[in-house]
Short mmCIF file of C-alpha atoms in Angstrom, two decimals:
data_model
loop_
_atom_site.label_atom_id
_atom_site.label_comp_id
_atom_site.label_asym_id
_atom_site.label_seq_id
_atom_site.Cartn_x
_atom_site.Cartn_y
_atom_site.Cartn_z
CA UNK A 36 -9.29 40.55 41.11
CA UNK A 37 -6.22 39.41 43.00
CA UNK A 38 -6.54 39.76 46.74
CA UNK A 39 -4.23 42.13 48.60
CA UNK A 40 -2.00 40.36 51.11
CA UNK A 41 -3.16 40.85 54.68
CA UNK A 42 -0.99 43.26 56.63
CA UNK A 43 -2.35 42.23 60.03
CA UNK A 44 -4.54 39.44 61.41
CA UNK A 45 -8.11 39.57 60.16
CA UNK A 46 -11.34 39.34 62.15
CA UNK A 47 -13.71 37.36 59.93
CA UNK A 48 -17.40 37.49 60.86
CA UNK A 49 -20.45 35.59 59.57
CA UNK A 50 -23.57 37.04 57.96
CA UNK A 51 -26.75 35.09 57.30
CA UNK A 52 -28.78 38.08 56.09
CA UNK A 53 -28.53 41.82 55.55
CA UNK A 54 -29.09 42.75 59.19
CA UNK A 55 -26.27 40.47 60.31
CA UNK A 56 -24.08 41.73 57.49
CA UNK A 57 -24.48 45.33 58.67
CA UNK A 58 -23.84 44.22 62.25
CA UNK A 59 -20.56 42.60 61.23
CA UNK A 60 -19.41 45.76 59.46
CA UNK A 61 -20.56 48.08 62.23
CA UNK A 62 -18.91 46.11 65.02
CA UNK A 63 -15.47 45.77 63.52
CA UNK A 64 -15.12 42.84 61.14
CA UNK A 65 -12.31 43.16 58.61
CA UNK A 66 -14.12 40.70 56.35
CA UNK A 67 -17.50 39.00 56.18
CA UNK A 68 -18.31 35.55 54.82
CA UNK A 69 -21.78 34.89 53.51
CA UNK A 70 -23.70 32.59 51.22
CA UNK A 71 -25.52 33.07 47.96
CA UNK A 72 -28.61 31.10 47.06
CA UNK A 73 -26.60 28.04 45.95
CA UNK A 74 -23.55 26.00 46.99
CA UNK A 75 -23.45 27.21 50.61
CA UNK A 76 -23.16 25.10 53.77
CA UNK A 77 -26.00 26.95 55.52
CA UNK A 78 -29.11 26.36 53.43
CA UNK A 79 -31.28 28.24 55.94
CA UNK A 80 -29.00 31.28 55.64
CA UNK A 81 -28.83 31.43 51.84
CA UNK A 82 -30.15 34.97 51.80
CA UNK A 83 -27.91 36.82 49.38
CA UNK A 84 -29.39 37.00 45.91
CA UNK A 85 -27.09 38.32 43.16
CA UNK A 86 -28.60 41.79 43.61
CA UNK A 87 -28.12 41.76 47.38
CA UNK A 88 -24.64 40.30 47.06
CA UNK A 89 -23.62 43.11 44.73
CA UNK A 90 -25.04 45.66 47.17
CA UNK A 91 -23.21 44.03 50.09
CA UNK A 92 -19.90 43.93 48.25
CA UNK A 93 -20.20 47.55 47.19
CA UNK A 94 -20.90 48.69 50.76
CA UNK A 95 -18.12 46.53 52.21
CA UNK A 96 -15.58 47.92 49.74
CA UNK A 97 -16.67 51.48 50.49
CA UNK A 98 -15.82 50.77 54.11
CA UNK A 99 -12.54 49.05 53.38
CA UNK A 100 -13.87 45.56 54.16
CA UNK A 101 -13.79 42.29 52.24
CA UNK A 102 -16.51 39.81 51.20
CA UNK A 103 -15.93 36.07 50.95
CA UNK A 104 -18.63 34.02 49.23
CA UNK A 105 -19.21 30.47 50.40
CA UNK A 106 -19.48 27.70 47.83
CA UNK A 107 -18.35 25.03 50.25
CA UNK A 108 -20.89 22.26 49.81
CA UNK A 109 -20.02 18.90 48.30
CA UNK A 110 -22.10 19.23 45.12
CA UNK A 111 -23.54 16.26 43.25
CA UNK A 112 -23.32 15.67 39.49
CA UNK A 113 -26.52 17.51 38.63
CA UNK A 114 -25.26 20.67 40.36
CA UNK A 115 -21.96 20.97 38.51
CA UNK A 116 -23.47 22.52 35.33
CA UNK A 117 -24.94 25.28 37.51
CA UNK A 118 -21.59 26.33 38.93
CA UNK A 119 -20.34 28.32 35.96
CA UNK A 120 -23.35 30.65 36.19
CA UNK A 121 -22.91 30.96 39.96
CA UNK A 122 -19.25 31.84 39.42
CA UNK A 123 -20.06 34.44 36.76
CA UNK A 124 -22.37 36.18 39.25
CA UNK A 125 -19.68 36.12 41.94
CA UNK A 126 -17.17 37.70 39.59
CA UNK A 127 -19.70 40.32 38.47
CA UNK A 128 -20.39 41.20 42.11
CA UNK A 129 -16.63 41.59 42.70
CA UNK A 130 -16.45 39.39 45.78
CA UNK A 131 -12.95 39.19 47.24
CA UNK A 132 -12.69 35.39 47.43
CA UNK A 133 -14.61 32.15 47.12
CA UNK A 134 -14.62 29.58 49.93
CA UNK A 135 -14.44 26.16 48.26
CA UNK A 136 -14.39 22.62 49.72
CA UNK A 137 -14.52 20.45 46.60
CA UNK A 138 -11.47 19.89 44.39
CA UNK A 139 -13.66 19.84 41.30
CA UNK A 140 -15.01 23.29 42.13
CA UNK A 141 -11.45 24.46 42.76
CA UNK A 142 -10.51 23.37 39.25
CA UNK A 143 -13.58 25.05 37.76
CA UNK A 144 -12.79 28.34 39.52
CA UNK A 145 -9.25 28.22 38.13
CA UNK A 146 -10.68 27.55 34.66
CA UNK A 147 -13.45 30.14 34.53
CA UNK A 148 -12.14 32.82 36.90
CA UNK A 149 -8.36 32.48 37.11
CA UNK A 150 -7.91 35.75 39.00
CA UNK A 151 -10.41 34.89 41.74
CA UNK A 152 -8.75 34.21 45.14
CA UNK A 153 -9.73 30.79 46.49
CA UNK A 154 -10.01 29.86 50.16
CA UNK A 155 -10.10 26.11 50.80
CA UNK A 156 -12.83 25.42 53.34
CA UNK A 157 -12.44 23.63 56.66
CA UNK A 158 -14.61 20.92 55.06
CA UNK A 159 -11.59 20.05 52.91
CA UNK A 160 -9.97 18.60 56.04
CA UNK A 161 -6.53 20.23 55.88
CA UNK A 162 -4.45 18.87 58.76
CA UNK A 163 -0.86 19.00 57.47
CA UNK A 164 1.58 21.16 55.56
CA UNK A 165 1.78 18.72 52.62
CA UNK A 166 -1.92 19.17 51.88
CA UNK A 167 -1.66 22.94 52.38
CA UNK A 168 1.29 23.17 49.99
CA UNK A 169 -0.44 21.07 47.35
CA UNK A 170 -3.55 23.21 47.50
CA UNK A 171 -1.37 26.30 47.17
CA UNK A 172 0.21 24.80 44.06
CA UNK A 173 -3.30 24.12 42.73
CA UNK A 174 -4.20 27.80 43.09
CA UNK A 175 -5.53 28.30 46.63
CA UNK A 176 -4.60 31.60 48.24
CA UNK A 177 -5.81 30.57 51.71
CA UNK A 178 -6.46 27.37 53.65
CA UNK A 179 -9.10 27.20 56.36
CA UNK A 180 -7.60 24.58 58.64
CA UNK A 181 -9.49 21.65 60.09
CA UNK A 182 -10.84 22.39 63.55
CA UNK A 183 -9.07 19.35 64.99
CA UNK A 184 -5.58 20.91 65.00
CA UNK A 185 -3.54 22.12 67.96
CA UNK A 186 -1.66 25.40 68.10
CA UNK A 187 1.63 23.50 67.74
CA UNK A 188 0.37 21.76 64.59
CA UNK A 189 -0.82 25.08 63.16
CA UNK A 190 2.56 26.64 63.88
CA UNK A 191 4.31 23.79 62.02
CA UNK A 192 2.00 24.23 59.02
CA UNK A 193 2.83 27.94 59.03
CA UNK A 194 6.55 27.25 59.20
CA UNK A 195 6.46 24.77 56.29
CA UNK A 196 4.23 26.62 53.82
CA UNK A 197 4.85 29.73 51.70
CA UNK A 198 4.18 32.96 53.55
CA UNK A 199 1.95 33.99 50.61
CA UNK A 200 -0.48 31.22 51.60
CA UNK A 201 -2.86 32.65 54.18
CA UNK A 202 -3.99 30.52 57.12
CA UNK A 203 -7.47 30.80 58.58
CA UNK A 204 -8.87 29.06 61.65
CA UNK A 205 -12.15 29.03 63.55
CA UNK A 206 -11.78 30.66 66.95
CA UNK A 207 -15.37 31.00 68.16
CA UNK A 208 -18.75 29.36 67.85
CA UNK A 209 -20.47 26.00 67.55
CA UNK A 210 -18.36 22.86 67.30
CA UNK A 211 -19.21 19.73 65.30
CA UNK A 212 -18.72 16.29 66.82
CA UNK A 213 -17.75 15.02 63.38
CA UNK A 214 -14.53 15.78 61.54
CA UNK A 215 -14.65 19.43 60.48
CA UNK A 216 -18.30 19.18 59.56
CA UNK A 217 -18.01 15.97 57.50
CA UNK A 218 -21.02 14.24 59.07
CA UNK A 219 -23.60 11.71 57.88
CA UNK A 220 -25.80 11.55 60.99
CA UNK A 221 -28.27 14.08 59.63
CA UNK A 222 -28.49 12.31 56.27
CA UNK A 223 -29.13 8.94 57.87
CA UNK A 224 -31.62 10.08 60.49
CA UNK A 225 -33.57 12.83 58.72
CA UNK A 226 -32.50 12.70 55.05
CA UNK A 227 -31.04 16.18 55.38
CA UNK A 228 -27.49 16.33 54.03
CA UNK A 229 -25.11 18.17 56.35
CA UNK A 230 -22.55 18.34 53.56
CA UNK A 231 -24.95 20.25 51.35
CA UNK A 232 -26.07 22.82 53.91
CA UNK A 233 -29.12 21.18 55.51
CA UNK A 234 -27.88 19.67 58.79
CA UNK A 235 -30.66 18.89 61.29
CA UNK A 236 -28.10 18.76 64.14
CA UNK A 237 -28.89 15.31 65.56
CA UNK A 238 -25.72 15.64 67.66
CA UNK A 239 -27.75 18.05 69.83
CA UNK A 240 -30.53 15.51 70.51
CA UNK A 241 -31.10 13.55 73.71
CA UNK A 242 -30.48 9.80 73.35
CA UNK A 243 -31.73 6.72 75.25
CA UNK A 244 -31.04 3.02 74.77
CA UNK A 245 -33.75 0.45 73.94
CA UNK A 246 -33.18 -3.30 74.32
CA UNK A 247 -34.59 -5.32 71.41
CA UNK A 248 -36.64 -7.74 73.56
CA UNK A 249 -38.24 -4.93 75.53
CA UNK A 250 -39.55 -2.57 72.80
CA UNK A 251 -40.98 0.69 74.04
CA UNK A 252 -38.88 0.60 77.21
CA UNK A 253 -36.23 3.27 77.03
CA UNK A 254 -33.15 3.31 79.21
CA UNK A 255 -30.97 6.35 79.85
CA UNK A 256 -27.41 6.09 78.61
CA UNK A 257 -26.32 7.13 82.08
CA UNK A 258 -28.00 7.78 85.39
CA UNK A 259 -29.75 11.06 84.58
CA UNK A 260 -33.43 10.38 83.85
CA UNK A 261 -33.38 13.07 81.17
CA UNK A 262 -31.18 10.88 78.98
CA UNK A 263 -27.76 11.76 77.64
CA UNK A 264 -26.65 14.28 75.05
CA UNK A 265 -23.71 12.00 74.27
CA UNK A 266 -22.74 13.77 71.02
CA UNK A 267 -23.28 17.38 72.11
CA UNK A 268 -20.17 19.54 71.82
CA UNK A 269 -19.57 22.71 73.76
CA UNK A 270 -18.96 25.96 71.91
CA UNK A 271 -15.46 27.10 71.02
CA UNK A 272 -14.05 30.30 72.54
CA UNK A 273 -10.44 31.34 72.04
CA UNK A 274 -10.88 34.98 73.02
CA UNK A 275 -8.68 34.64 76.15
CA UNK A 276 -5.95 33.09 74.00
CA UNK A 277 -6.16 35.34 70.95
CA UNK A 278 -2.44 36.15 71.22
CA UNK A 279 -1.50 32.47 71.09
CA UNK A 280 -3.64 31.93 67.99
CA UNK A 281 -1.99 34.86 66.18
CA UNK A 282 1.50 33.83 67.27
CA UNK A 283 0.89 30.32 65.90
CA UNK A 284 0.62 31.95 62.48
CA UNK A 285 -3.12 32.32 61.92
CA UNK A 286 -3.84 35.18 59.51
CA UNK A 287 -7.64 35.14 59.77
CA UNK A 288 -9.62 34.47 62.96
CA UNK A 289 -12.99 33.12 61.97
CA UNK A 290 -16.21 33.42 63.97
CA UNK A 291 -18.81 30.71 63.33
CA UNK A 292 -22.47 31.65 63.14
CA UNK A 293 -24.18 32.43 59.83
CA UNK A 294 -27.37 31.06 61.39
CA UNK A 295 -26.95 33.10 64.58
CA UNK A 296 -28.67 36.39 65.40
CA UNK A 297 -27.45 39.87 64.51
CA UNK A 298 -26.98 40.44 68.25
CA UNK A 299 -24.61 37.46 68.41
CA UNK A 300 -22.67 38.76 65.39
CA UNK A 301 -22.46 42.25 66.89
CA UNK A 302 -21.28 41.25 70.36
CA UNK A 303 -18.84 38.52 69.39
CA UNK A 304 -17.33 40.48 66.51
CA UNK A 305 -16.97 43.50 68.78
CA UNK A 306 -15.22 41.42 71.44
CA UNK A 307 -12.66 39.93 69.05
CA UNK A 308 -12.16 43.28 67.31
CA UNK A 309 -11.34 45.04 70.55
CA UNK A 310 -9.15 42.18 71.74
CA UNK A 311 -7.23 42.23 68.47
CA UNK A 312 -6.76 45.98 68.67
CA UNK A 313 -5.35 45.60 72.20
CA UNK A 314 -2.99 42.90 70.97
CA UNK A 315 -1.76 44.96 68.03
CA UNK A 316 -1.07 47.94 70.31
CA UNK A 317 1.44 45.96 72.39
CA UNK A 318 1.71 42.22 71.72
CA UNK A 319 4.26 41.68 74.48
CA UNK A 320 1.91 43.03 77.16
CA UNK A 321 -1.36 41.73 75.78
CA UNK A 322 -4.02 41.16 78.41
CA UNK A 323 -7.77 41.20 77.93
CA UNK A 324 -9.75 43.12 80.56
CA UNK A 325 -12.39 41.18 82.47
CA UNK A 326 -15.29 43.20 81.04
CA UNK A 327 -14.27 42.19 77.52
CA UNK A 328 -14.04 38.50 78.43
CA UNK A 329 -17.53 38.77 79.91
CA UNK A 330 -18.97 39.98 76.60
CA UNK A 331 -19.03 36.53 74.97
CA UNK A 332 -21.13 35.28 77.88
CA UNK A 333 -23.77 37.90 77.13
CA UNK A 334 -24.89 36.20 73.91
CA UNK A 335 -26.82 32.97 73.55
CA UNK A 336 -24.16 30.25 73.86
CA UNK A 337 -23.41 26.76 75.05
CA UNK A 338 -20.71 26.21 77.64
CA UNK A 339 -17.32 27.18 76.25
CA UNK A 340 -14.16 25.19 75.66
CA UNK A 341 -10.89 25.57 73.73
CA UNK A 342 -11.46 22.68 71.32
CA UNK A 343 -8.29 21.00 70.06
CA UNK A 344 -6.06 24.08 70.28
CA UNK A 345 -4.21 22.79 73.36
CA UNK A 346 -4.19 19.13 72.33
CA UNK A 347 -6.81 16.46 72.83
CA UNK A 348 -9.96 18.02 74.32
CA UNK A 349 -10.44 17.12 77.96
CA UNK A 350 -13.76 18.82 78.63
CA UNK A 351 -15.48 19.68 75.36
CA UNK A 352 -18.72 17.67 75.54
CA UNK A 353 -21.81 18.63 77.54
CA UNK A 354 -24.14 15.78 78.44
CA UNK A 355 -26.93 17.49 80.34
CA UNK A 356 -28.70 19.50 77.65
CA UNK A 357 -28.33 20.47 74.03
CA UNK A 358 -29.72 23.96 74.55
CA UNK A 359 -28.22 27.39 74.94
CA UNK A 360 -27.45 29.63 77.88
CA UNK A 361 -29.00 33.06 77.47
CA UNK A 362 -28.42 35.75 80.06
CA UNK A 363 -29.31 38.89 78.11
CA UNK A 364 -32.00 40.02 75.69
CA UNK A 365 -31.86 42.86 73.20
CA UNK A 366 -34.68 45.25 74.12
CA UNK A 367 -34.06 47.92 71.48
CA UNK A 368 -31.69 49.10 68.76
CA UNK A 369 -30.72 52.74 68.35
CA UNK A 370 -31.78 54.50 65.15
CA UNK A 371 -30.26 57.86 66.06
CA UNK A 372 -29.13 60.02 68.98
CA UNK A 373 -30.22 63.64 69.14
CA UNK A 374 -30.19 66.32 71.84
CA UNK A 375 -29.61 63.95 74.73
CA UNK A 376 -32.10 61.31 73.62
CA UNK A 377 -31.84 57.89 72.03
CA UNK A 378 -34.43 57.21 69.34
CA UNK A 379 -34.77 53.48 68.95
CA UNK A 380 -36.83 50.53 67.72
CA UNK A 381 -38.17 48.09 70.31
CA UNK A 382 -37.14 44.40 70.14
CA UNK A 383 -38.34 43.07 73.53
CA UNK A 384 -40.53 44.50 76.26
CA UNK A 385 -38.97 46.80 78.83
CA UNK A 386 -40.09 49.45 81.30
CA UNK A 387 -39.33 52.96 82.46
CA UNK A 388 -36.95 52.61 85.38
CA UNK A 389 -35.24 49.49 84.00
CA UNK A 390 -31.48 49.32 84.17
CA UNK A 391 -30.03 48.40 80.79
CA UNK A 392 -26.65 48.17 79.12
CA UNK A 393 -25.71 50.23 76.08
CA UNK A 394 -23.29 48.57 73.66
CA UNK A 395 -21.97 50.81 70.90
CA UNK A 396 -19.54 49.58 68.23
CA UNK A 397 -15.94 49.65 69.40
CA UNK A 398 -16.81 50.77 72.91
CA UNK A 399 -17.07 49.36 76.39
CA UNK A 400 -20.74 48.87 77.35
CA UNK A 401 -22.15 51.18 79.98
CA UNK A 402 -25.16 50.94 82.26
CA UNK A 403 -28.12 53.31 82.03
CA UNK A 404 -31.42 53.65 83.84
CA UNK A 405 -34.31 54.21 81.44
CA UNK A 406 -35.89 57.59 82.18
CA UNK A 407 -38.36 59.78 80.32
CA UNK A 408 -39.53 56.89 78.13
CA UNK A 409 -41.74 58.03 75.25
CA UNK A 410 -43.42 56.44 72.25
CA UNK A 411 -42.88 57.49 68.65
CA UNK A 412 -45.39 60.33 69.00
CA UNK A 413 -43.56 61.75 72.00
CA UNK A 414 -46.14 60.62 74.56
CA UNK A 415 -44.78 59.54 77.93
CA UNK A 416 -45.16 55.77 78.51
CA UNK A 417 -44.30 53.32 81.28
CA UNK A 418 -43.77 50.27 79.07
CA UNK A 419 -42.36 49.58 75.61
CA UNK A 420 -44.45 46.52 74.89
CA UNK A 421 -45.23 46.56 71.17
CA UNK A 422 -42.89 44.74 68.80
CA UNK A 423 -40.82 47.09 66.61
CA UNK A 424 -42.47 50.20 68.07
CA UNK A 425 -40.66 53.51 67.81
CA UNK A 426 -39.59 55.00 71.12
CA UNK A 427 -37.12 57.32 72.77
CA UNK A 428 -35.55 57.84 76.18
CA UNK A 429 -33.04 60.11 77.86
CA UNK A 430 -29.39 59.24 77.20
CA UNK A 431 -26.73 61.81 78.04
CA UNK A 432 -23.99 59.91 76.16
CA UNK A 433 -24.03 60.23 72.38
CA UNK A 434 -24.13 56.84 70.63
CA UNK A 435 -24.20 55.93 66.92
CA UNK A 436 -26.96 54.17 64.99
CA UNK A 437 -27.17 50.38 65.48
CA UNK A 438 -26.06 50.68 69.10
CA UNK A 439 -27.57 47.80 71.09
CA UNK A 440 -29.70 48.21 74.20
CA UNK A 441 -29.79 45.01 76.23
CA UNK A 442 -31.10 43.85 79.55
CA UNK A 443 -30.34 40.93 81.85
CA UNK A 444 -32.84 38.10 81.20
CA UNK A 445 -33.67 37.82 84.88
CA UNK A 446 -35.04 41.34 84.67
CA UNK A 447 -36.95 41.02 81.39
#
């Protein structure tokens, strides 16, 4: 089951369930990473049973895509005996690689499945070429670098490691205030172990100070009466600098978000896919059009930053709120297009006469005014206001299934 060497940089998308998995495939991912029901760092997104994993892998391979299975927790003693069975299922499902953080699990994979490609997780904390080379000697085919590295450091790792060793780096999504996800805050405060997939995200909470002789009197950490989100990191976005990431030697550009929505997976994957295609067409003249840069602002997100890629972060914390910015809602998803009409399933309320955007895989979104809105029985209606109702409307442009219909939040 040896992995074929990548011939061009890979867009690697997350999938927390089947809907998000299909979204990743539809909107241009070269590979998808997902979790089984054990050993994954997103306990809430452990949706892929052995049966579903086999189905996902079969579909991905039919479409020329790859599946990477996460087993990147730091397992305790009582979990180790379970790993051999987990590994046997992964091999039976023909996944393309395992993402591993623990050296013990690395050794067990080499013992029980010597042909299985191994990707060392960002949780391993790989920050130099010596560690990368050692892991390669131990059997790793890819290293997922720590998120705390600059482009210059990545380039040096690339220059001082075998070309056969693939390099992966996160380029988009939520950041962790701790070192590459190695955090104990959640364990201490809520008894939920972040290193075993159950982080309660206390870094997103609002904090006040309390003086011991004045119990019950809370003082803001700084002048805002709402308190301070002193640990809250902005989201990472390297879309405008995709060329610099590739030129530093990154083979796989990873999008964070197994707990995010299928809409997030669709839009962000689509943006990086199209940007990568533009880069590959003419690297020397690479420039991302404004409309494509705007796409990543049309999903639920925190303020963006570039993390450590350009050195020590200067503006990567956000102290005012731990919440998200959301400017668009999905109002429907296309099931089919036929004879000038979109047949779709409703996701949020919208009205005849609304102006929406249509986002099809691999295409630039276009605006459309909703006309001739009908329910599933063909009766003319003014409002699509029932969750998951079947509907149709006039659409002169043919679009494929799973096309997204979205609307600015201010208009919803």
